Amino acid sequence: RWIATGCADPMAGTSSVLVGVSRTTDPTGQWNLYRIDADPSDSVWADYPSIGFNKDWIVVQMNMFAGASYSRSNIYVFDKADLYAAGSGLYTLLTDPAYFTQVPAQTFDAALATVHLVTNDSGAAGRLRLFTITGTVGSEVLTAGPYVTAPDTWNDQGSYAPQLGTSTLSETNDSRMQTVVYRNGSLW
């Protein structure tokens, strides 16, 4: 199957989380599509979606903002079987006010009942923070795990990289995780 996510209506009370799953292995065929109100109180809006999965869940993380100020991390843990069956879009909402851009891993181990998440705790310090989602479908639990510190640091703000054949630099944004994969017992 194919899985996609996005967000709609930035900086608006109608901000939404968008999730789609293909009905077959053909991404050009039909999809089951879901739109979830990012914040029923309309006080914050969703930005910067990331997605991961395992055998039980499809996990979408969004950074939530009140105006231009960061508010919290919303982690939507969808019942994968429900989405694949064109169900009602069942999910559990987990929140974390202390962390930003906790990227859920794409988990290719069909037996693993845990979804790992990784965030850049501080690029200037070369430190990542690990999280896990465990539990049963409908009763998920988010747990903050250990820090992982690298011997070298990386740029935390506004990075640029050279491009072959031109003096124009390519903006690499910042040090946030973009994609995390769990495979063969390791996070990549």
Coordinates of C-alpha atoms in Angstrom, one line a residue:
R1 CA 0.0 0.0 0.0
W2 CA 0.9 3.7 -0.4
I3 CA 0.5 6.1 2.5
A4 CA 0.5 9.9 2.2
T5 CA 0.0 12.9 4.6
G6 CA -0.2 16.6 4.4
C7 CA -1.8 19.6 6.2
A8 CA -4.4 22.1 5.0
D9 CA -5.3 25.7 5.9
P10 CA -2.1 26.9 7.6
M11 CA -2.5 29.7 10.2
A12 CA -6.3 29.1 10.2
G13 CA -8.8 27.7 12.6
T14 CA -9.8 25.2 9.9
S15 CA -6.3 23.7 9.9
S16 CA -6.5 20.0 9.2
V17 CA -4.4 16.8 9.0
L18 CA -4.7 15.0 5.7
V19 CA -4.1 11.2 5.5
G20 CA -4.6 8.9 2.5
V21 CA -3.9 5.2 2.0
S22 CA -4.1 3.5 -1.4
R23 CA -6.7 0.8 -1.7
T24 CA -4.2 -1.5 -3.5
T25 CA -0.6 -1.6 -4.4
D26 CA -1.3 0.7 -7.3
P27 CA -0.8 4.3 -6.3
T28 CA -2.6 5.5 -9.4
G29 CA -5.8 3.7 -8.3
Q30 CA -8.4 4.6 -5.6
W31 CA -7.5 6.0 -2.2
N32 CA -9.1 6.1 1.3
L33 CA -8.8 9.8 2.2
Y34 CA -9.2 11.4 5.7
R35 CA -9.3 15.0 6.9
I36 CA -9.0 15.5 10.7
D37 CA -9.6 18.8 12.4
A38 CA -6.1 19.6 13.7
D39 CA -7.5 21.4 16.8
P40 CA -11.3 21.4 17.5
S41 CA -10.8 24.5 19.7
D42 CA -9.3 26.3 16.7
S43 CA -6.6 27.9 18.9
V44 CA -3.6 26.3 17.1
W45 CA -2.8 25.2 13.6
A46 CA -0.8 22.2 12.1
D47 CA 2.4 22.4 10.2
Y48 CA 5.3 20.3 9.0
P49 CA 3.8 16.8 8.8
S50 CA 5.9 13.7 9.1
I51 CA 4.7 10.1 8.8
G52 CA 5.8 6.6 9.9
F53 CA 4.1 3.2 10.4
N54 CA 4.4 -0.3 11.7
K55 CA 2.2 -3.4 11.5
D56 CA -0.5 -1.8 13.7
W57 CA -0.4 2.0 13.2
I58 CA 0.1 4.9 10.8
V59 CA 1.6 7.7 12.8
V60 CA 1.5 11.4 11.7
Q61 CA 3.3 14.0 13.7
M62 CA 2.5 17.8 13.3
N63 CA 4.1 20.8 14.9
M64 CA 1.3 23.0 16.3
F65 CA 1.4 26.8 16.4
A66 CA -0.7 29.5 18.0
G67 CA -0.1 32.3 15.5
A68 CA 3.6 32.2 14.8
S69 CA 4.5 30.8 18.3
Y70 CA 5.2 27.1 18.7
S71 CA 2.7 25.4 21.0
R72 CA 3.2 21.6 21.0
S73 CA 3.7 18.4 19.1
N74 CA 0.6 16.6 18.1
I75 CA 1.1 12.9 17.3
Y76 CA -1.9 11.2 15.6
V77 CA -1.7 7.4 15.9
F78 CA -4.1 5.9 13.4
D79 CA -5.4 2.4 13.4
K80 CA -3.8 1.1 10.3
A81 CA -6.3 -1.7 9.7
D82 CA -9.2 0.8 10.0
L83 CA -7.6 3.1 7.4
Y84 CA -6.8 0.2 5.0
A85 CA -10.4 -1.0 5.3
A86 CA -11.9 2.5 4.5
G87 CA -13.1 2.7 8.1
S88 CA -14.0 5.8 10.1
G89 CA -10.4 7.0 10.6
L90 CA -9.9 5.9 14.2
Y91 CA -6.9 7.5 15.9
T92 CA -5.4 8.4 19.3
L93 CA -4.0 11.9 19.8
L94 CA -0.8 12.1 21.8
T95 CA 0.7 15.5 22.6
D96 CA 4.1 16.7 23.8
P97 CA 4.7 20.4 24.6
A98 CA 8.4 20.0 25.1
Y99 CA 9.6 18.6 21.7
F100 CA 9.4 19.6 18.1
T101 CA 9.3 17.6 14.9
Q102 CA 9.4 14.1 16.4
V103 CA 9.6 12.0 13.2
P104 CA 8.0 8.6 13.4
A105 CA 10.0 5.7 11.8
Q106 CA 8.8 3.7 8.8
T107 CA 9.0 0.3 10.3
F108 CA 9.6 -2.6 7.9
D109 CA 9.8 -5.3 10.6
A110 CA 6.4 -7.0 10.4
A111 CA 6.7 -8.3 14.0
L112 CA 7.7 -5.1 15.8
A113 CA 4.9 -3.7 17.9
T114 CA 6.7 -0.4 18.6
V115 CA 7.0 2.8 16.6
H116 CA 10.2 4.7 17.2
L117 CA 10.4 8.5 16.8
V118 CA 13.5 10.7 16.6
T119 CA 13.9 14.5 17.1
N120 CA 16.9 16.7 16.8
D121 CA 17.3 17.8 20.4
S122 CA 20.0 20.2 19.6
G123 CA 22.1 20.2 16.5
A124 CA 24.6 22.6 18.0
A125 CA 25.2 19.9 20.7
G126 CA 25.0 17.0 18.3
R127 CA 22.2 15.4 20.2
L128 CA 19.1 13.4 19.2
R129 CA 16.2 12.3 21.4
L130 CA 14.5 9.0 20.9
F131 CA 10.8 8.2 21.7
T132 CA 8.6 5.2 21.4
I133 CA 4.9 4.5 20.9
T134 CA 3.8 1.3 22.5
G135 CA 0.6 -0.3 23.7
T136 CA -2.5 -1.8 22.0
V137 CA -4.4 -0.2 19.2
G138 CA -6.6 2.5 20.8
S139 CA -4.5 2.6 24.0
E140 CA -1.2 3.9 22.7
V141 CA 1.5 5.4 25.0
L142 CA 4.2 7.9 24.1
T143 CA 7.4 7.4 26.1
A144 CA 10.5 9.8 25.9
G145 CA 13.6 7.6 25.6
P146 CA 17.3 8.2 25.8
Y147 CA 19.4 10.9 24.2
V148 CA 21.9 9.9 21.6
T149 CA 25.0 12.2 21.3
A150 CA 27.2 12.3 18.3
P151 CA 30.9 13.2 18.6
D152 CA 30.4 15.9 15.9
T153 CA 27.8 18.7 15.8
W154 CA 25.8 20.0 12.9
N155 CA 24.4 23.3 11.9
D156 CA 21.0 24.0 13.6
Q157 CA 19.9 27.0 11.5
G158 CA 19.8 27.9 7.8
S159 CA 22.3 25.5 6.1
Y160 CA 23.4 25.7 2.5
A161 CA 25.2 23.1 0.5
P162 CA 27.2 23.4 -2.7
Q163 CA 25.8 22.0 -6.0
L164 CA 28.0 20.4 -8.7
G165 CA 28.6 22.6 -11.7
T166 CA 27.3 25.9 -10.2
S167 CA 28.2 28.4 -7.5
T168 CA 24.5 28.6 -6.5
L169 CA 24.0 27.1 -3.1
S170 CA 21.1 24.8 -2.3
E171 CA 19.2 25.5 0.9
T172 CA 19.1 22.4 3.2
N173 CA 16.8 24.1 5.7
D174 CA 17.8 23.2 9.2
S175 CA 18.7 20.2 11.3
R176 CA 15.3 18.6 11.7
M177 CA 14.9 15.0 10.8
Q178 CA 13.1 14.5 7.5
T179 CA 12.7 10.7 7.3
V180 CA 13.4 7.9 9.8
V181 CA 13.5 4.2 8.9
Y182 CA 13.6 1.2 11.3
R183 CA 15.1 -1.8 9.6
N184 CA 17.1 -4.8 10.8
G185 CA 17.1 -3.6 14.4
S186 CA 18.5 -0.1 13.7
L187 CA 17.1 3.4 13.1
W188 CA 18.4 5.1 9.9

